[in-house]
Coordinates of C-alpha atoms in Angstrom, one line a residue:
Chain A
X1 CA -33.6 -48.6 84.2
X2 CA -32.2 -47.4 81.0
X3 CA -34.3 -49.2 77.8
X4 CA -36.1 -52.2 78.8
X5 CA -38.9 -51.1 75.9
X6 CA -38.3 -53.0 72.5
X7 CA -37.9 -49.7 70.6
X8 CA -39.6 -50.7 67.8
X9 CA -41.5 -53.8 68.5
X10 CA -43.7 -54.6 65.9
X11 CA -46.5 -56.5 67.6
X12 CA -48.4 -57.9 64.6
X13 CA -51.2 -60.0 64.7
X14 CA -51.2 -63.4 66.0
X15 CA -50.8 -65.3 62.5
X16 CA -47.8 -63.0 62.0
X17 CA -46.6 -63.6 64.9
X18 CA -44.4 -66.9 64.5
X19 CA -42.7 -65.6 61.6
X20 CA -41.5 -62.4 63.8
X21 CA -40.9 -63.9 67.2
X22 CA -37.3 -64.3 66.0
X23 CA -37.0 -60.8 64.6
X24 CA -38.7 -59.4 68.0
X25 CA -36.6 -61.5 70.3
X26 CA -33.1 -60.5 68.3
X27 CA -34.2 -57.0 69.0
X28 CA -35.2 -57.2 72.3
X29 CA -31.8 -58.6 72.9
X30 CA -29.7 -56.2 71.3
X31 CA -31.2 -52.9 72.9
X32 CA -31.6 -54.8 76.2
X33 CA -28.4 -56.3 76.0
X34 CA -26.4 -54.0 78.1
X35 CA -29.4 -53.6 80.9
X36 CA -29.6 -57.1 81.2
X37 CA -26.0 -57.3 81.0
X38 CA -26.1 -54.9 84.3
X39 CA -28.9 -56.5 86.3
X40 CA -28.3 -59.7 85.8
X41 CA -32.0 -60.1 85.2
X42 CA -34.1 -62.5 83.6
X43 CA -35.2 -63.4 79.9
X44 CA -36.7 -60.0 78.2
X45 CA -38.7 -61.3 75.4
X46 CA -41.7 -59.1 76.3
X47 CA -42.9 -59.1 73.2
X48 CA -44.6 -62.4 73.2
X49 CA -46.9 -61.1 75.7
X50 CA -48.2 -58.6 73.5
X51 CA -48.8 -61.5 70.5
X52 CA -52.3 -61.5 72.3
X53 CA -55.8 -59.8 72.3
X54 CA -54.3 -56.4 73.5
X55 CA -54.8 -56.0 77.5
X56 CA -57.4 -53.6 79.0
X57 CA -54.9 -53.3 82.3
X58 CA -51.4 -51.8 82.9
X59 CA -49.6 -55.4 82.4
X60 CA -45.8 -56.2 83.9
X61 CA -43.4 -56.6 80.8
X62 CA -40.4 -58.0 82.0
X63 CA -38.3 -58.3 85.9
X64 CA -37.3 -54.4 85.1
X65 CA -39.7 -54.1 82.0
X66 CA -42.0 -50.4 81.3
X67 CA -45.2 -50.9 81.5
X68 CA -47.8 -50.0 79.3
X69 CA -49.8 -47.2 80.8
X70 CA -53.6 -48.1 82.1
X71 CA -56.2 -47.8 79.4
X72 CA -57.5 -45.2 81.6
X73 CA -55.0 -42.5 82.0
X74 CA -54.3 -42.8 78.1
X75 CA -58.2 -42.2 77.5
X76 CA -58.3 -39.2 80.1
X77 CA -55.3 -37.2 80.4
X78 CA -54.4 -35.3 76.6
X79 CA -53.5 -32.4 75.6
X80 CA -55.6 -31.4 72.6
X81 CA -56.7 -27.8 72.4
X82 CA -59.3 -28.3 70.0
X83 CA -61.3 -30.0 73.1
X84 CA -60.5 -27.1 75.7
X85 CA -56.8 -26.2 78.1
X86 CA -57.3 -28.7 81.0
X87 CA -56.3 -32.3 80.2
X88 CA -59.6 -33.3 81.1
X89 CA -61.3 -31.6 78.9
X90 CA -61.0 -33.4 76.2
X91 CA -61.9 -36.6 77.4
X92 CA -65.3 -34.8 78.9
X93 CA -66.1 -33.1 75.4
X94 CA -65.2 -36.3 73.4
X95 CA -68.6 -37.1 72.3
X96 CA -69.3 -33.6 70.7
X97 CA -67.0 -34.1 67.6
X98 CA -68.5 -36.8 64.7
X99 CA -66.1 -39.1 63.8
X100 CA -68.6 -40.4 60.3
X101 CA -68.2 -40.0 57.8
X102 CA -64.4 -39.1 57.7
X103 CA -62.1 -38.8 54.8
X104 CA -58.6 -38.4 54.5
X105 CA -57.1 -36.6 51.6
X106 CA -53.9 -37.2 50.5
X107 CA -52.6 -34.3 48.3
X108 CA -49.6 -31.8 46.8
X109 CA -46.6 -32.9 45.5
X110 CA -47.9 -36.4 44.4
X111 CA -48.6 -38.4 41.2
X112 CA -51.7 -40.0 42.5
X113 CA -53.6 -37.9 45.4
X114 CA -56.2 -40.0 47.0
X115 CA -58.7 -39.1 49.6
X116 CA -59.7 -42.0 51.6
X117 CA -62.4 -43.1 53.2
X118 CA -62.0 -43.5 56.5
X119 CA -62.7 -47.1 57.2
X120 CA -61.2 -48.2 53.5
X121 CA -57.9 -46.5 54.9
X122 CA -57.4 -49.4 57.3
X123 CA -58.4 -51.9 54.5
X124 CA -56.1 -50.6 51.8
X125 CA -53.0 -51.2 54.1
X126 CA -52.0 -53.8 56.6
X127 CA -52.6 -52.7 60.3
X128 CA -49.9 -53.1 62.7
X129 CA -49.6 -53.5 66.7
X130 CA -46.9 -50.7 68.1
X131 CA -45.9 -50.6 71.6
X132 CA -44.4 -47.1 71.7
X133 CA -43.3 -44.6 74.3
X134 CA -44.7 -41.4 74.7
X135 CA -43.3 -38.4 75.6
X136 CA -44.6 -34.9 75.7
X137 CA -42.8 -31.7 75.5
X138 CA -44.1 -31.0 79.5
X139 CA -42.2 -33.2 80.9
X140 CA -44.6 -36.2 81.7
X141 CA -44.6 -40.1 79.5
X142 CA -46.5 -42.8 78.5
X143 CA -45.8 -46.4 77.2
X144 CA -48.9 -46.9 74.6
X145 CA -50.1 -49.6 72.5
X146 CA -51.4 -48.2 69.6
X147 CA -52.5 -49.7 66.1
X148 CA -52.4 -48.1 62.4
X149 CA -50.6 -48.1 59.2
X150 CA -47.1 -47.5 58.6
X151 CA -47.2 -43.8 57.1
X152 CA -44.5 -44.9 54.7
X153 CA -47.1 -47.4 53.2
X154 CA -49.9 -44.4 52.5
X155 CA -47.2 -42.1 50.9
X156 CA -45.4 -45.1 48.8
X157 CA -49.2 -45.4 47.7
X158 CA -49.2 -42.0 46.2
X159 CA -46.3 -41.8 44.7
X160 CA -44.2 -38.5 45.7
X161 CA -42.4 -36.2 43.3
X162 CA -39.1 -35.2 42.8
X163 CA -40.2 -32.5 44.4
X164 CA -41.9 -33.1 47.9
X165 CA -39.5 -32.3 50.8
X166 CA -42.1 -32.9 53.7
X167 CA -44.8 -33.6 54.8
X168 CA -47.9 -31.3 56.0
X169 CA -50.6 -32.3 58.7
X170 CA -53.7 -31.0 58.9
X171 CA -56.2 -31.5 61.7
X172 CA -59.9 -31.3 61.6
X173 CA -61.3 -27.7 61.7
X174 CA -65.0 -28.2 63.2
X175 CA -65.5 -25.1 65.7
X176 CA -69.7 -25.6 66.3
X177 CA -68.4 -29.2 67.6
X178 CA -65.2 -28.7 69.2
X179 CA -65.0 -25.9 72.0
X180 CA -61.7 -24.9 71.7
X181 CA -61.3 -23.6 68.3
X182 CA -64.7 -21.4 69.0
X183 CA -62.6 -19.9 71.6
X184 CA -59.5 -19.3 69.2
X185 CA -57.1 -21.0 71.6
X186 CA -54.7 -21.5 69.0
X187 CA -54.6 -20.2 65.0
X188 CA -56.7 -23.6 63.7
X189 CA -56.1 -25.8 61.8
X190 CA -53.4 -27.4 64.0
X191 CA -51.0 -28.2 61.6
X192 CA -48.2 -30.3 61.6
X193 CA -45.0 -31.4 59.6
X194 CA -42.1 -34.0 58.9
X195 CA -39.1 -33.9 56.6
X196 CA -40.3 -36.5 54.1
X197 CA -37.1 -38.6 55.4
X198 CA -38.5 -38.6 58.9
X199 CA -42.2 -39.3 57.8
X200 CA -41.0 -42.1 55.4
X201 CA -39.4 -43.9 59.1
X202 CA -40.1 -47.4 59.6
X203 CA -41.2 -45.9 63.4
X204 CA -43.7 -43.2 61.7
X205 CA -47.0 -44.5 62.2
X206 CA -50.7 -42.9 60.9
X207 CA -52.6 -45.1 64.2
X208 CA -56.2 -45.7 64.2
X209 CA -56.6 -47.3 67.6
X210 CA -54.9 -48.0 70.7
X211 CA -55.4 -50.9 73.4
X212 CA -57.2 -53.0 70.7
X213 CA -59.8 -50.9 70.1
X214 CA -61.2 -48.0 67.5
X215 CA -59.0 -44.1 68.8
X216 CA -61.5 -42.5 70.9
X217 CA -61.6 -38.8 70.0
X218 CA -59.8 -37.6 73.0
X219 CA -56.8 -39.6 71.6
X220 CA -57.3 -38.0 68.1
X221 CA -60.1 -40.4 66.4
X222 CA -60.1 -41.3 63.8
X223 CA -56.5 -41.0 62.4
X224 CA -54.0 -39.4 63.8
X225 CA -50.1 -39.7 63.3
X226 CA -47.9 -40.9 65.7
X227 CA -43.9 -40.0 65.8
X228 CA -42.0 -41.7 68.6
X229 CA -39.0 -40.0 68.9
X230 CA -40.6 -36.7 68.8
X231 CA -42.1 -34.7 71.5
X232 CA -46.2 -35.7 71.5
X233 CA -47.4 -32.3 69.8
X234 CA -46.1 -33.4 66.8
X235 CA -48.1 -36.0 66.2
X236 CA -51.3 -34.7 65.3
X237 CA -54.6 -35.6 65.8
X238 CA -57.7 -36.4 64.1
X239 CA -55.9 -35.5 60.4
X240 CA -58.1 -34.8 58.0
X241 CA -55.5 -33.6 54.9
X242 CA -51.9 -34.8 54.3
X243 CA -50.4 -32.7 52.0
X244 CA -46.8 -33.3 50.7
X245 CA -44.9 -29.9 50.1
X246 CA -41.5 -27.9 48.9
X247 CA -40.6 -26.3 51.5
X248 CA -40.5 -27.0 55.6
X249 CA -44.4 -25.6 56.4
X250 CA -45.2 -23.3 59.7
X251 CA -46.4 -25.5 62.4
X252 CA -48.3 -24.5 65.3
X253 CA -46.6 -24.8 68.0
X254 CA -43.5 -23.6 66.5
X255 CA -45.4 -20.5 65.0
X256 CA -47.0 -19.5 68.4
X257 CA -43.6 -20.1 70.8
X258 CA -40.7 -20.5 68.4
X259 CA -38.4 -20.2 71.0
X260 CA -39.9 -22.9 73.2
X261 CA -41.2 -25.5 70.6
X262 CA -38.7 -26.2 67.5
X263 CA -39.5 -27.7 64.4
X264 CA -37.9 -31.0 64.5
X265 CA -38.9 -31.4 68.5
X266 CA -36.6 -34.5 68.6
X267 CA -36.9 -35.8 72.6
X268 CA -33.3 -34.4 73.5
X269 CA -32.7 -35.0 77.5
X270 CA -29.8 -32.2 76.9
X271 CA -31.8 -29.4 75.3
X272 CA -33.9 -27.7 77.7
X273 CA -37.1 -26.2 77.7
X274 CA -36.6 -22.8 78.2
X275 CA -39.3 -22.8 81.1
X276 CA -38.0 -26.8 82.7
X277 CA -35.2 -29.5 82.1
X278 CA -35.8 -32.1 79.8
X279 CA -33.3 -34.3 81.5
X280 CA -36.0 -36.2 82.9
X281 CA -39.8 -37.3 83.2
X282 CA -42.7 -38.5 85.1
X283 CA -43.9 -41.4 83.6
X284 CA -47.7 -41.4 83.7
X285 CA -48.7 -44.1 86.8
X286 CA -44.8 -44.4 88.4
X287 CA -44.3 -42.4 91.4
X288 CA -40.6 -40.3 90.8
X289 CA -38.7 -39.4 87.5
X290 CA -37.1 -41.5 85.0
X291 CA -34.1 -40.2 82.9
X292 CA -35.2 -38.7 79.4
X293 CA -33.3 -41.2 76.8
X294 CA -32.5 -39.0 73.5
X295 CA -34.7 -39.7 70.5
X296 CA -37.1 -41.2 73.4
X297 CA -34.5 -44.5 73.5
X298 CA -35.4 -44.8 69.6
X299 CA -31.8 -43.5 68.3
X300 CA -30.8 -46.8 66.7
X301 CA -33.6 -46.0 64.5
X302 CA -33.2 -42.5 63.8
X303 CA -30.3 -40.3 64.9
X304 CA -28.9 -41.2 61.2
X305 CA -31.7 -38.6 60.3
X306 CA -29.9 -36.2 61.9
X307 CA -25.9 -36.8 61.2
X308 CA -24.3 -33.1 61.1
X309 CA -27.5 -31.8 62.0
X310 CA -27.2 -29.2 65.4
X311 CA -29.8 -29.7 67.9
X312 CA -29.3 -27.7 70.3
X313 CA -29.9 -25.1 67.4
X314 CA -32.6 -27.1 65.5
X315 CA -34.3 -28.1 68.5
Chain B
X1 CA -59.8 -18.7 113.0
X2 CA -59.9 -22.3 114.2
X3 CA -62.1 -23.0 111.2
X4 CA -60.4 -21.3 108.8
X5 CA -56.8 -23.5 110.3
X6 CA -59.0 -26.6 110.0
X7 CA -60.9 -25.9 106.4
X8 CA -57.4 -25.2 104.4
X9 CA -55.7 -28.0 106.3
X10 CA -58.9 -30.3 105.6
X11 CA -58.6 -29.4 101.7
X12 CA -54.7 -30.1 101.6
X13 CA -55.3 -32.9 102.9
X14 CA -58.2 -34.1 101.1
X15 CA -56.1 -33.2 98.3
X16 CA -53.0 -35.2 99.1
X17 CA -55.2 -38.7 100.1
X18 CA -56.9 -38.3 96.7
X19 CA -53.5 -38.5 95.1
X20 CA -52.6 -41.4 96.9
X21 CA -55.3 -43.4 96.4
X22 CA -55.0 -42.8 92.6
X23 CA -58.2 -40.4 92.7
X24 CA -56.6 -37.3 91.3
X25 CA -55.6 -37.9 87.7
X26 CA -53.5 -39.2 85.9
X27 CA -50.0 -36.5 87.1
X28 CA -51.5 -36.1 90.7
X29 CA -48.3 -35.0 91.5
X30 CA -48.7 -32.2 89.0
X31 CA -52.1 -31.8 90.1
X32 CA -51.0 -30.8 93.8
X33 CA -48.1 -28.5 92.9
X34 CA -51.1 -26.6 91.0
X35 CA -53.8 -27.0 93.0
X36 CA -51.6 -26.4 95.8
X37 CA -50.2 -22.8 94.5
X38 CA -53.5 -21.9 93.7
X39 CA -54.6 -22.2 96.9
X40 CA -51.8 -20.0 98.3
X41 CA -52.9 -17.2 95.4
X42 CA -56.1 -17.8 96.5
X43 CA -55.4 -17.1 100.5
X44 CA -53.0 -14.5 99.3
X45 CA -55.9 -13.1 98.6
X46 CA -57.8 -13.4 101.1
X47 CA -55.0 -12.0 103.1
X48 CA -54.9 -8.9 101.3
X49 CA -58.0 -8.0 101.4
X50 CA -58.8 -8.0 105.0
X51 CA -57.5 -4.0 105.5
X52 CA -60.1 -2.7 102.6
X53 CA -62.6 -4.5 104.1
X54 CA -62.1 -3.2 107.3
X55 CA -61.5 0.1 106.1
X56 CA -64.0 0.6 103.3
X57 CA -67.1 -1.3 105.2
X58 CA -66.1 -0.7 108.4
X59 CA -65.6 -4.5 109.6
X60 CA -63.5 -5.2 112.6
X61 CA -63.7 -9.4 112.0
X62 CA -61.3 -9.0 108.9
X63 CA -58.5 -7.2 111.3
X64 CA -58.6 -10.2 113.5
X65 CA -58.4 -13.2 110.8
X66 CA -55.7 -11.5 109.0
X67 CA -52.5 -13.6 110.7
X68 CA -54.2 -16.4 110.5
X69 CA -54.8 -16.0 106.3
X70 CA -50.9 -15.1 105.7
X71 CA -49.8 -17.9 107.9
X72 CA -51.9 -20.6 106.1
X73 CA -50.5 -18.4 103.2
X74 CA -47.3 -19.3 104.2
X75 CA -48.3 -22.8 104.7
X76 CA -50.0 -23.2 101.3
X77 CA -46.4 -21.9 100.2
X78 CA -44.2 -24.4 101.4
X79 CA -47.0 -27.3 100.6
X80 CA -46.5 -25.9 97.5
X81 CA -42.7 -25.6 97.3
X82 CA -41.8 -28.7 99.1
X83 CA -44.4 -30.9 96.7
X84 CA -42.1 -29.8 93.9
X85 CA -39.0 -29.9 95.4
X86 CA -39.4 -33.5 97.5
X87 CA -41.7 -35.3 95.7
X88 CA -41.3 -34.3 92.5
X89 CA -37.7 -33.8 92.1
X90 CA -36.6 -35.5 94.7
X91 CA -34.1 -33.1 96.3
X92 CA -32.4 -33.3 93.5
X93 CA -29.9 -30.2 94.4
X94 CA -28.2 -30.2 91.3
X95 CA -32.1 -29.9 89.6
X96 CA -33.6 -27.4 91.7
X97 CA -30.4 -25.2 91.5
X98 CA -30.6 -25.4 87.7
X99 CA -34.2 -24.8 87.9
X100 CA -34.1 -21.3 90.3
X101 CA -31.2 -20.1 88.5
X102 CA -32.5 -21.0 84.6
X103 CA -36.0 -20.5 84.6
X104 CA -37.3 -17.6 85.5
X105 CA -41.0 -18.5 86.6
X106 CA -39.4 -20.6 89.5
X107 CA -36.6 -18.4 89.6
X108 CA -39.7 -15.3 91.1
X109 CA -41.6 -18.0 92.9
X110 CA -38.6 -18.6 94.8
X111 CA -37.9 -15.6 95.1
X112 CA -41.7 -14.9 96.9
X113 CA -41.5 -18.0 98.8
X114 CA -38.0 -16.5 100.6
X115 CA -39.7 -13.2 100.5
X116 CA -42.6 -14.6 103.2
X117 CA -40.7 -16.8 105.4
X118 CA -39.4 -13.9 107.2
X119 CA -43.5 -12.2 107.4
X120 CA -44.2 -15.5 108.8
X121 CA -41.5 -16.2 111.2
X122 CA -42.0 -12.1 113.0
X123 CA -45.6 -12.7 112.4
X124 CA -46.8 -13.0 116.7
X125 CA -47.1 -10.5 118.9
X126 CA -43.5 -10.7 120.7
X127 CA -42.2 -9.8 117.4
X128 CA -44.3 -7.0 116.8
X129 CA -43.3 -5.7 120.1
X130 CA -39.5 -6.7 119.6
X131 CA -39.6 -4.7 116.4
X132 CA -41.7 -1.6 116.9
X133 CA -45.1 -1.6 115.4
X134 CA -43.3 0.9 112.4
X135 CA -40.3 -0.9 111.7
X136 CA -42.9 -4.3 112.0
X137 CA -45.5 -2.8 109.6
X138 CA -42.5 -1.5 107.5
X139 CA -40.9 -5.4 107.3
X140 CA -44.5 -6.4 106.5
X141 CA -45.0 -4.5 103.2
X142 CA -43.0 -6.8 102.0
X143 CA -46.3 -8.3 101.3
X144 CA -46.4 -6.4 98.0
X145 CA -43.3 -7.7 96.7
X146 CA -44.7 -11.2 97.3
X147 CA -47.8 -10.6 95.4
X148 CA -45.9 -9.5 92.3
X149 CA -43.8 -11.7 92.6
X150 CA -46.7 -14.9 92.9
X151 CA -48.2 -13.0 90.3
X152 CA -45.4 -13.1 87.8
X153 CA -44.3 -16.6 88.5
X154 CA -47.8 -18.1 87.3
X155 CA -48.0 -15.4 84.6
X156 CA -44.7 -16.9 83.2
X157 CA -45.5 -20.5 84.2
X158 CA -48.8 -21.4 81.7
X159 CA -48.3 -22.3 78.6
X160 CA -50.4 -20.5 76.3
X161 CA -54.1 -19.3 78.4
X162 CA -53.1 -16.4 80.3
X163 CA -56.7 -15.4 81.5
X164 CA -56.1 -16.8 84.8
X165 CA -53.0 -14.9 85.9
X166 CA -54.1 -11.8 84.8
X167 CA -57.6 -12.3 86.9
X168 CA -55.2 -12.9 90.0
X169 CA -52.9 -10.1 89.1
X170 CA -56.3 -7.7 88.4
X171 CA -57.7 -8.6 91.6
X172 CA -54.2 -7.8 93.9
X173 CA -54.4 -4.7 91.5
X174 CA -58.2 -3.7 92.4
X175 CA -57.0 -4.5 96.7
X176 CA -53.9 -2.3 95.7
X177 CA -55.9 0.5 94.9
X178 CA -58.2 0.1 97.5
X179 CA -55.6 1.3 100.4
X180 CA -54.2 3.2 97.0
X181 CA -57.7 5.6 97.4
X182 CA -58.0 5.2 100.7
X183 CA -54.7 6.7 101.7
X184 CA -55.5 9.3 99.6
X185 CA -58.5 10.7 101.4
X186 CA -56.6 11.1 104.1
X187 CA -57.7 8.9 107.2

């Protein structure tokens, strides 16, 4: 069971679709090429099935294929302290935060800062289909399809200096709506950041829905960013400011717990979390562990990123 | 005491037919190591504070539930112990060795849950008898340790919201003091 998933499937629309099948089915092939090779097992050209209206249920994807996790457990089980501790909470307090009008500003080290309207966002730049895995820092994954805008395509848009080196996240900062920042659970806003390398990734995605349909805000409506091969706190939720910057900015998780939550946070199934392993994980909806695949099985894509880099020491 | 056996064994077992059937979240597996270590704290508890009550109110029923809390204690224990160590890794030896000797929050739970087997195991009346009430009552304090201990391993286990932990810990602290004062005064 090591990487049935086509890493980075790009499940565009269906009018797209013809022209990528070949692309999709030449990668499918290569990273399933030495599973299939072991299990003898059938064609794996899963990505067809998600050419489609996107599925409401968890769907097979292949004889030995992930599936994608139920609609369900992706809508009701986050982690986003703004809401509240308890993974439910944010589900249950979703309605409290108001999602219009929204604006993105895009800012710092740029020729042309922009701040976008939310729902011109989606217009100004082709949305794409992603079928990505998801893996938190706990210990515990998902396999979501989400949709949104290649992040590379926003910053391209605003032209960075010579001078930006990565790339800051801010999320909303809305206390009389959103429970947890009243309480002071964390120093708001949660802020995030990339190298501007790592944000400019083919696999970096800003999403603005998942399963088909708008982001609810338990998922981080109405924008949030989405890095694969990263543990899931680094992808922040419901962004209001991206700001492009000098120097690598304090992040929040890394500024409460340095010792437990690094800056990069690249998935690495040989660096431990000081309190658990992160050799393995429970996939959200599969009974047992799977085995933790470095970079979250996205390496082809980006352990370039990191030639010479130590992660054990910049974990 | 029946109903005390029967309303902790109804709940686990509530608890564990909700997770199968898909009824407890999304990481019901998660959800029962917690929920199930709670619920020892929780009888821990419960167990501890059966001597102040007798002593400071003057209730004799307390006295006479008291095995019956530390061995559904104990049970809540190994529930709790063998969720994560069967179920959720499998018996992975290599795993749970790494895990007792590399992280210290399972490193004191384990340490708690080894602590009670013996309390458990010389909790009936022949072993009160084969040991001498003293040396029996002596073996027993033990208890203490085992609080701490549970204590500390949830302390170090959450992730950023220690309110919860300390509550536990303040309450053993207040049913410390309790026998604390009352020793004091000189029965």
């Amino acid at each position: 069971m090591a990487d049935p998933i086509t890493p980075e499937a790009l499940f565009r629309r269906r009018r797209e679709f013809l022209q990528n099948a070949g692309l999709l089915a030449a990668t499918a092939v290569v990273t399933g090429g030495s599973l299939y090779a072991a299990s003898g097992g059938g064609a794996r050209r899963r990505a067809e099935t998600f050419a489609g209206p996107a599925p409401q249920a968890p769907m097979p994807t292949g004889p030995d294929g992930e599936q994608l996790t139920s609609l369900r457990d992706v809508t009701s089980y986050n982690n986003f302290y703004e809401f509240g501790l308890e993974k439910e909470d944010p589900a249950a307090l979703a309605s409290r935060l108001t999602l219009r009008p929204w604006t993105l500003s895009v800012e710092g080290e740029v020729n042309e800062p922009r701040t976008f309207n939310i729902d011109a966002l989606t217009k100004a730049f082709p949305l794409e289909d992603r079928v990505y895995r998801f893996r938190c820092v706990e210990a515990w994954s998902m396999v979501i399809p989400w949709q949104g805008i290649a992040l590379r395509a926003l910053l391209d848009a605003v032209k960075p200096t010579s001078r930006a080196k990565y790339v800051v996240f801010e999320s909303v900062v809305r206390p009389e709506e959103l429970p947890g920042q009243k309480a002071q659970l964390l120093p708001w806003p949660y802020v995030e950041g990339l190298r501007l390398d790592e944000a400019m990734n083919d696999l970096t995605l800003l999403a603005t829905g998942l399963y088909g349909k708008p982001l609810e805000a338990q998922n981080g409506a109405p924008v949030r960013l989405v890095v694969p091969w990263k543990y899931g706190f680094k992808s922040a939720k419901s962004l209001v400011r991206i700001r492009l910057v000098e120097e690598q900015p304090a992040t929040t998780w890394n500024v409460v717990a340095p010792t437990e939550y690094g800056f990069f946070a690249n998935v690495n199934p040989s660096v431990d979390h000081p309190r658990w392993s992160q050799a393995t994980e429970r996939r959200i909806g599969e009974a047992g562990r799977r085995p933790t695949l470095p970079f979250n099985g996205y390496g082809d894509q980006v352990a370039s990123l990191y030639r010479g880099v130590d992660l054990t020491r910049f974990f | 005491m029946p109903g005390l056996v029967l309303g902790a064994a109804s709940a686990w077992l509530t608890w564990v037919l909700l997770a199968l059937g898909g009824h407890l979240g999304a990481d019901p597996v998660d959800t029962l190591i917690d929920r199930f270590g709670k619920s020892t704290l929780w009888l821990l508890v419960a167990t501890m504070a059966c001597t102040p009550l007798q002593q400071w109110l003057g209730w004799t029923w307390p006295a006479r539930v008291r095995r019956a809390l530390g061995l559904l204690t104990f049970a809540g224990a190994t529930l709790h112990i063998g969720t994560y160590a069967l179920v959720d890794q499998q018996l992975d030896l290599g795993v749970l060795l790494d895990d007792v000797t590399k992280r210290p929050f399972i490193t004191w739970g384990f340490f708690a849950f080894v602590l009670i087997v013996p309390l458990a195991l010389t909790s009936t009346n022949g072993w009160v008898k084969r040991l001498g009430y003293r040396v029996w009552k002596r073996l027993h304090r033990l208890v203490y340790v085992v609080v701490a201990l549970g204590v500390l391993h949830f302390l170090l286990r959450v992730k950023k919201d220690v309110t919860e932990p300390l509550l536990f810990g303040a309450v053993f602290a207040a049913l410390l003091l309790a026998r604390v004062v009352w020793a004091l005064r000189g029965d």
